[in-house]
Amino acid sequence: FPDDASFARYGGGFTNRADWRRSNVNILIQKIHETIRGLKPWVKFGISPFGIYRNEKNDPLGSKTNGLQNYDDLYADVLLWARNGWVDYNIPQIYWQIGHPAADYETLVKWWAKSFVHWPVCDEYDSKCRSEESFHESAASQDGFGKSLSDDRWQLSVAGERCGGECRKISGCTCAGVS
């Protein structure tokens, strides 16, 4: 990306261009969040990031994958945005099949679910908050096409809708305003 002139002019406090780029994206996400909250606080703002946050070989907290990364290649620190409450939901783009050698679907779904465990996870179909255990129970009771549907429902619930704008534990929670 040809940003030499911009980095020279505006990158003052940064010695690392990747950190500067990531900071610019973070500021954009934060400002979008603040603008939406200021104008229409009931509107939900979400992100649909690339399916791989980071590969484990680059970060011990990353997924067991080998592909393009949000953090390093796209300068998108999705976990920071979630931790700071700048996004209300996250729907990662996980298009790889189960067993894909570089980016296994099941590995990624579980990674995103684990990484967003501090968010309530609301099933968009039955409006109940679900734990990772309930995912495994429902997936274990299915096979073939049924398991795939169960996985897809869990992928949607990985979105981690922040119920009522507050982070609560998943276990036994009910989303604000949803019965």
CSV table of N, CA, C and O in Angstrom, one decimal, residues 76-154:
chain,number,residue,atom,x,y,z
A,76,ALA,N,-6.5,-5.0,11.6
A,76,ALA,CA,-7.8,-5.0,12.3
A,76,ALA,C,-7.7,-5.7,13.6
A,76,ALA,O,-7.5,-6.9,13.6
A,77,ASP,N,-7.8,-5.0,14.7
A,77,ASP,CA,-7.7,-5.6,16.0
A,77,ASP,C,-9.1,-5.8,16.6
A,77,ASP,O,-9.5,-5.1,17.5
A,78,VAL,N,-9.7,-6.8,16.1
A,78,VAL,CA,-11.1,-7.0,16.4
A,78,VAL,C,-11.3,-7.3,17.9
A,78,VAL,O,-12.3,-6.9,18.5
A,79,LEU,N,-10.4,-8.0,18.5
A,79,LEU,CA,-10.5,-8.3,19.9
A,79,LEU,C,-10.4,-7.0,20.8
A,79,LEU,O,-11.1,-6.8,21.8
A,80,LEU,N,-9.6,-6.0,20.4
A,80,LEU,CA,-9.5,-4.7,21.0
A,80,LEU,C,-10.9,-4.0,20.9
A,80,LEU,O,-11.4,-3.5,21.9
A,81,TRP,N,-11.5,-4.1,19.7
A,81,TRP,CA,-12.8,-3.4,19.5
A,81,TRP,C,-13.8,-4.0,20.4
A,81,TRP,O,-14.6,-3.3,21.0
A,82,ALA,N,-13.8,-5.3,20.6
A,82,ALA,CA,-14.8,-6.0,21.4
A,82,ALA,C,-14.5,-5.6,22.9
A,82,ALA,O,-15.4,-5.3,23.6
A,83,ARG,N,-13.3,-5.7,23.3
A,83,ARG,CA,-12.9,-5.4,24.7
A,83,ARG,C,-13.3,-4.0,25.1
A,83,ARG,O,-13.7,-3.8,26.2
A,84,ASN,N,-13.1,-3.1,24.2
A,84,ASN,CA,-13.5,-1.7,24.5
A,84,ASN,C,-14.9,-1.3,24.2
A,84,ASN,O,-15.3,-0.2,24.5
A,85,GLY,N,-15.7,-2.3,23.8
A,85,GLY,CA,-17.1,-2.1,23.6
A,85,GLY,C,-17.4,-1.2,22.4
A,85,GLY,O,-18.5,-0.6,22.3
A,86,TRP,N,-16.5,-1.2,21.4
A,86,TRP,CA,-16.8,-0.4,20.2
A,86,TRP,C,-17.6,-1.1,19.2
A,86,TRP,O,-18.1,-0.4,18.2
A,87,VAL,N,-17.8,-2.4,19.3
A,87,VAL,CA,-18.7,-3.1,18.4
A,87,VAL,C,-19.7,-3.9,19.3
A,87,VAL,O,-19.4,-4.3,20.3
A,88,ASP,N,-20.9,-3.9,18.8
A,88,ASP,CA,-22.0,-4.6,19.5
A,88,ASP,C,-22.1,-6.1,19.1
A,88,ASP,O,-22.6,-6.9,19.9
A,89,TYR,N,-21.6,-6.4,18.0
A,89,TYR,CA,-21.6,-7.8,17.6
A,89,TYR,C,-20.4,-8.0,16.6
A,89,TYR,O,-20.0,-7.1,15.9
A,90,ASN,N,-20.1,-9.3,16.4
A,90,ASN,CA,-19.0,-9.7,15.6
A,90,ASN,C,-19.4,-11.0,14.9
A,90,ASN,O,-19.8,-12.0,15.5
A,91,ILE,N,-19.4,-10.9,13.5
A,91,ILE,CA,-19.7,-12.1,12.7
A,91,ILE,C,-18.6,-12.4,11.8
A,91,ILE,O,-18.5,-11.9,10.7
A,92,PRO,N,-17.6,-13.2,12.3
A,92,PRO,CA,-16.4,-13.5,11.5
A,92,PRO,C,-16.8,-14.3,10.2
A,92,PRO,O,-17.7,-15.1,10.2
A,93,GLN,N,-16.1,-13.9,9.2
A,93,GLN,CA,-16.3,-14.6,7.8
A,93,GLN,C,-15.5,-15.9,7.8
A,93,GLN,O,-14.3,-15.9,7.5
A,94,ILE,N,-16.2,-17.0,8.2
A,94,ILE,CA,-15.6,-18.3,8.2
A,94,ILE,C,-16.2,-19.1,7.1
A,94,ILE,O,-17.3,-19.7,7.3
A,95,TYR,N,-15.6,-19.2,6.0
A,95,TYR,CA,-16.1,-19.9,4.8
A,95,TYR,C,-15.4,-21.2,4.5
A,95,TYR,O,-15.8,-21.8,3.5
A,96,TRP,N,-14.4,-21.5,5.2
A,96,TRP,CA,-13.6,-22.7,4.9
A,96,TRP,C,-14.4,-24.0,5.4
A,96,TRP,O,-15.2,-23.9,6.3
A,97,GLN,N,-14.2,-25.1,4.7
A,97,GLN,CA,-14.9,-26.3,5.1
A,97,GLN,C,-14.2,-26.9,6.3
A,97,GLN,O,-13.1,-26.6,6.7
A,98,ILE,N,-15.0,-27.8,6.9
A,98,ILE,CA,-14.5,-28.6,8.1
A,98,ILE,C,-13.3,-29.4,7.5
A,98,ILE,O,-13.4,-30.1,6.5
A,99,GLY,N,-12.2,-29.4,8.2
A,99,GLY,CA,-11.0,-30.1,7.8
A,99,GLY,C,-10.1,-29.4,6.8
A,99,GLY,O,-9.1,-30.0,6.4
A,100,HIS,N,-10.4,-28.2,6.5
A,100,HIS,CA,-9.5,-27.4,5.5
A,100,HIS,C,-8.1,-27.3,6.2
A,100,HIS,O,-8.0,-27.0,7.3
A,101,PRO,N,-7.0,-27.7,5.4
A,101,PRO,CA,-5.7,-27.8,6.0
A,101,PRO,C,-5.1,-26.4,6.5
A,101,PRO,O,-4.4,-26.4,7.5
A,102,ALA,N,-5.5,-25.3,5.9
A,102,ALA,CA,-5.0,-24.0,6.3
A,102,ALA,C,-5.9,-23.3,7.3
A,102,ALA,O,-5.4,-22.6,8.2
A,103,ALA,N,-7.2,-23.5,7.2
A,103,ALA,CA,-8.2,-22.8,8.0
A,103,ALA,C,-9.4,-23.7,8.2
A,103,ALA,O,-10.4,-23.5,7.6
A,104,ASP,N,-9.3,-24.6,9.2
A,104,ASP,CA,-10.4,-25.5,9.5
A,104,ASP,C,-11.6,-24.8,10.1
A,104,ASP,O,-11.5,-24.0,11.0
A,105,TYR,N,-12.8,-25.0,9.5
A,105,TYR,CA,-14.0,-24.3,9.9
A,105,TYR,C,-14.2,-24.5,11.4
A,105,TYR,O,-14.5,-23.6,12.2
A,106,GLU,N,-14.2,-25.8,11.9
A,106,GLU,CA,-14.5,-26.1,13.3
A,106,GLU,C,-13.5,-25.4,14.2
A,106,GLU,O,-13.8,-24.9,15.2
A,107,THR,N,-12.2,-25.5,13.8
A,107,THR,CA,-11.1,-24.8,14.6
A,107,THR,C,-11.4,-23.3,14.8
A,107,THR,O,-11.3,-22.8,15.9
A,108,LEU,N,-11.8,-22.7,13.7
A,108,LEU,CA,-12.1,-21.2,13.7
A,108,LEU,C,-13.3,-20.9,14.5
A,108,LEU,O,-13.3,-19.9,15.3
A,109,VAL,N,-14.4,-21.7,14.4
A,109,VAL,CA,-15.6,-21.4,15.1
A,109,VAL,C,-15.3,-21.5,16.6
A,109,VAL,O,-15.7,-20.6,17.4
A,110,LYS,N,-14.6,-22.5,17.0
A,110,LYS,CA,-14.3,-22.7,18.4
A,110,LYS,C,-13.4,-21.6,18.9
A,110,LYS,O,-13.5,-21.1,20.0
A,111,TRP,N,-12.4,-21.2,18.1
A,111,TRP,CA,-11.5,-20.1,18.5
A,111,TRP,C,-12.3,-18.8,18.7
A,111,TRP,O,-12.1,-18.1,19.7
A,112,TRP,N,-13.1,-18.4,17.8
A,112,TRP,CA,-13.9,-17.2,18.0
A,112,TRP,C,-14.8,-17.3,19.2
A,112,TRP,O,-14.9,-16.3,20.0
A,113,ALA,N,-15.4,-18.5,19.4
A,113,ALA,CA,-16.3,-18.6,20.6
A,113,ALA,C,-15.5,-18.5,21.9
A,113,ALA,O,-16.0,-17.8,22.8
A,114,LYS,N,-14.3,-19.1,21.9
A,114,LYS,CA,-13.5,-19.0,23.1
A,114,LYS,C,-13.0,-17.5,23.3
A,114,LYS,O,-13.0,-17.0,24.4
A,115,SER,N,-12.7,-16.9,22.2
A,115,SER,CA,-12.1,-15.5,22.3
A,115,SER,C,-13.2,-14.5,22.7
A,115,SER,O,-12.8,-13.4,23.2
A,116,PHE,N,-14.4,-14.8,22.5
A,116,PHE,CA,-15.5,-13.9,22.8
A,116,PHE,C,-16.3,-14.4,24.0
A,116,PHE,O,-17.5,-14.1,24.2
A,117,VAL,N,-15.7,-15.3,24.8
A,117,VAL,CA,-16.4,-15.9,26.0
A,117,VAL,C,-16.9,-14.9,27.0
A,117,VAL,O,-17.9,-15.1,27.7
A,118,HIS,N,-16.3,-13.7,27.0
A,118,HIS,CA,-16.8,-12.7,28.0
A,118,HIS,C,-18.0,-12.0,27.5
A,118,HIS,O,-18.6,-11.2,28.2
A,119,TRP,N,-18.4,-12.2,26.3
A,119,TRP,CA,-19.6,-11.6,25.8
A,119,TRP,C,-20.8,-12.6,25.9
A,119,TRP,O,-20.6,-13.8,25.7
A,120,PRO,N,-22.0,-12.2,26.2
A,120,PRO,CA,-23.1,-13.1,26.1
A,120,PRO,C,-23.3,-13.5,24.6
A,120,PRO,O,-23.1,-12.7,23.7
A,121,VAL,N,-23.6,-14.8,24.4
A,121,VAL,CA,-23.7,-15.3,23.1
A,121,VAL,C,-25.2,-15.7,22.9
A,121,VAL,O,-25.7,-16.5,23.6
A,122,CYS,N,-25.9,-14.9,22.0
A,122,CYS,CA,-27.3,-15.1,21.9
A,122,CYS,C,-27.6,-15.8,20.6
A,122,CYS,O,-27.1,-15.4,19.5
A,123,ASP,N,-28.4,-16.9,20.7
A,123,ASP,CA,-28.8,-17.6,19.5
A,123,ASP,C,-29.9,-16.8,18.8
A,123,ASP,O,-30.9,-16.5,19.4
A,124,GLU,N,-29.6,-16.5,17.6
A,124,GLU,CA,-30.6,-15.7,16.8
A,124,GLU,C,-31.9,-16.4,16.5
A,124,GLU,O,-32.8,-15.8,16.1
A,125,TYR,N,-31.9,-17.7,16.7
A,125,TYR,CA,-33.1,-18.5,16.4
A,125,TYR,C,-34.1,-18.7,17.5
A,125,TYR,O,-35.3,-18.6,17.4
A,126,ASP,N,-33.5,-18.9,18.7
A,126,ASP,CA,-34.4,-19.1,19.8
A,126,ASP,C,-34.3,-18.1,20.9
A,126,ASP,O,-34.8,-18.2,22.0
A,127,SER,N,-33.5,-17.1,20.7
A,127,SER,CA,-33.3,-15.9,21.6
A,127,SER,C,-32.8,-16.3,23.0
A,127,SER,O,-33.1,-15.7,24.0
A,128,LYS,N,-32.1,-17.4,23.1
A,128,LYS,CA,-31.5,-17.8,24.4
A,128,LYS,C,-30.0,-17.7,24.3
A,128,LYS,O,-29.4,-17.9,23.3
A,129,CYS,N,-29.4,-17.3,25.4
A,129,CYS,CA,-28.0,-17.2,25.5
A,129,CYS,C,-27.5,-18.7,25.6
A,129,CYS,O,-28.1,-19.5,26.3
A,130,ARG,N,-26.4,-18.9,24.9
A,130,ARG,CA,-25.8,-20.3,24.9
A,130,ARG,C,-24.4,-20.3,25.4
A,130,ARG,O,-23.7,-19.4,25.1
A,131,SER,N,-24.0,-21.4,26.0
A,131,SER,CA,-22.7,-21.6,26.4
A,131,SER,C,-22.0,-22.4,25.4
A,131,SER,O,-22.6,-23.1,24.6
A,132,GLU,N,-20.7,-22.5,25.5
A,132,GLU,CA,-19.9,-23.4,24.6
A,132,GLU,C,-20.4,-24.9,24.8
A,132,GLU,O,-20.5,-25.7,23.9
A,133,GLU,N,-20.7,-25.2,26.1
A,133,GLU,CA,-21.1,-26.6,26.4
A,133,GLU,C,-22.4,-26.9,25.6
A,133,GLU,O,-22.6,-28.0,25.1
A,134,SER,N,-23.4,-25.9,25.5
A,134,SER,CA,-24.6,-26.2,24.8
A,134,SER,C,-24.4,-26.4,23.4
A,134,SER,O,-25.0,-27.2,22.7
A,135,PHE,N,-23.4,-25.7,22.8
A,135,PHE,CA,-23.0,-25.9,21.4
A,135,PHE,C,-22.5,-27.4,21.2
A,135,PHE,O,-22.9,-28.1,20.3
A,136,HIS,N,-21.6,-27.8,22.1
A,136,HIS,CA,-21.1,-29.2,21.9
A,136,HIS,C,-22.2,-30.2,22.1
A,136,HIS,O,-22.2,-31.2,21.4
A,137,GLU,N,-23.1,-30.0,23.1
A,137,GLU,CA,-24.2,-30.9,23.3
A,137,GLU,C,-25.1,-31.0,22.0
A,137,GLU,O,-25.4,-32.1,21.5
A,138,SER,N,-25.4,-29.8,21.4
A,138,SER,CA,-26.3,-29.9,20.2
A,138,SER,C,-25.5,-30.4,19.1
A,138,SER,O,-26.1,-31.2,18.3
A,139,ALA,N,-24.2,-30.1,18.9
A,139,ALA,CA,-23.5,-30.6,17.8
A,139,ALA,C,-23.3,-32.1,17.9
A,139,ALA,O,-23.4,-32.9,16.9
A,140,ALA,N,-23.1,-32.6,19.2
A,140,ALA,CA,-22.9,-34.0,19.4
A,140,ALA,C,-24.1,-34.9,19.1
A,140,ALA,O,-24.0,-36.0,18.7
A,141,SER,N,-25.3,-34.2,19.2
A,141,SER,CA,-26.5,-35.0,19.0
A,141,SER,C,-26.9,-35.0,17.5
A,141,SER,O,-27.9,-35.6,17.2
A,142,GLN,N,-26.1,-34.3,16.7
A,142,GLN,CA,-26.4,-34.2,15.3
A,142,GLN,C,-25.4,-35.0,14.5
A,142,GLN,O,-24.4,-35.4,15.0
A,143,ASP,N,-25.7,-35.3,13.3
A,143,ASP,CA,-24.7,-35.9,12.4
A,143,ASP,C,-24.9,-35.4,11.0
A,143,ASP,O,-26.0,-34.9,10.6
A,144,GLY,N,-23.9,-35.4,10.1
A,144,GLY,CA,-24.0,-35.0,8.8
A,144,GLY,C,-24.6,-33.6,8.6
A,144,GLY,O,-24.1,-32.6,9.2
A,145,PHE,N,-25.7,-33.4,7.9
A,145,PHE,CA,-26.2,-32.1,7.6
A,145,PHE,C,-26.7,-31.4,8.9
A,145,PHE,O,-26.5,-30.3,9.0
A,146,GLY,N,-27.3,-32.2,9.8
A,146,GLY,CA,-27.7,-31.6,11.0
A,146,GLY,C,-26.6,-31.0,11.8
A,146,GLY,O,-26.7,-29.9,12.4
A,147,LYS,N,-25.4,-31.7,11.9
A,147,LYS,CA,-24.3,-31.1,12.5
A,147,LYS,C,-23.8,-29.8,11.9
A,147,LYS,O,-23.5,-28.8,12.5
A,148,SER,N,-23.8,-29.8,10.6
A,148,SER,CA,-23.5,-28.6,9.8
A,148,SER,C,-24.4,-27.4,10.2
A,148,SER,O,-24.0,-26.3,10.4
A,149,LEU,N,-25.7,-27.7,10.3
A,149,LEU,CA,-26.7,-26.7,10.6
A,149,LEU,C,-26.4,-26.2,12.0
A,149,LEU,O,-26.4,-25.0,12.3
A,150,SER,N,-26.1,-27.1,12.9
A,150,SER,CA,-25.8,-26.8,14.3
A,150,SER,C,-24.6,-25.9,14.4
A,150,SER,O,-24.6,-24.9,15.1
A,151,ASP,N,-23.6,-26.2,13.6
A,151,ASP,CA,-22.3,-25.4,13.6
A,151,ASP,C,-22.6,-24.1,13.0
A,151,ASP,O,-22.1,-23.1,13.5
A,152,ASP,N,-23.5,-24.0,12.0
A,152,ASP,CA,-23.8,-22.7,11.4
A,152,ASP,C,-24.5,-21.8,12.4
A,152,ASP,O,-24.3,-20.6,12.5
A,153,ARG,N,-25.5,-22.4,13.2
A,153,ARG,CA,-26.2,-21.6,14.2
A,153,ARG,C,-25.2,-21.1,15.2
A,153,ARG,O,-25.3,-20.0,15.7
A,154,TRP,N,-24.2,-22.0,15.6
A,154,TRP,CA,-23.2,-21.5,16.6
A,154,TRP,C,-22.4,-20.5,16.0
A,154,TRP,O,-22.0,-19.5,16.6
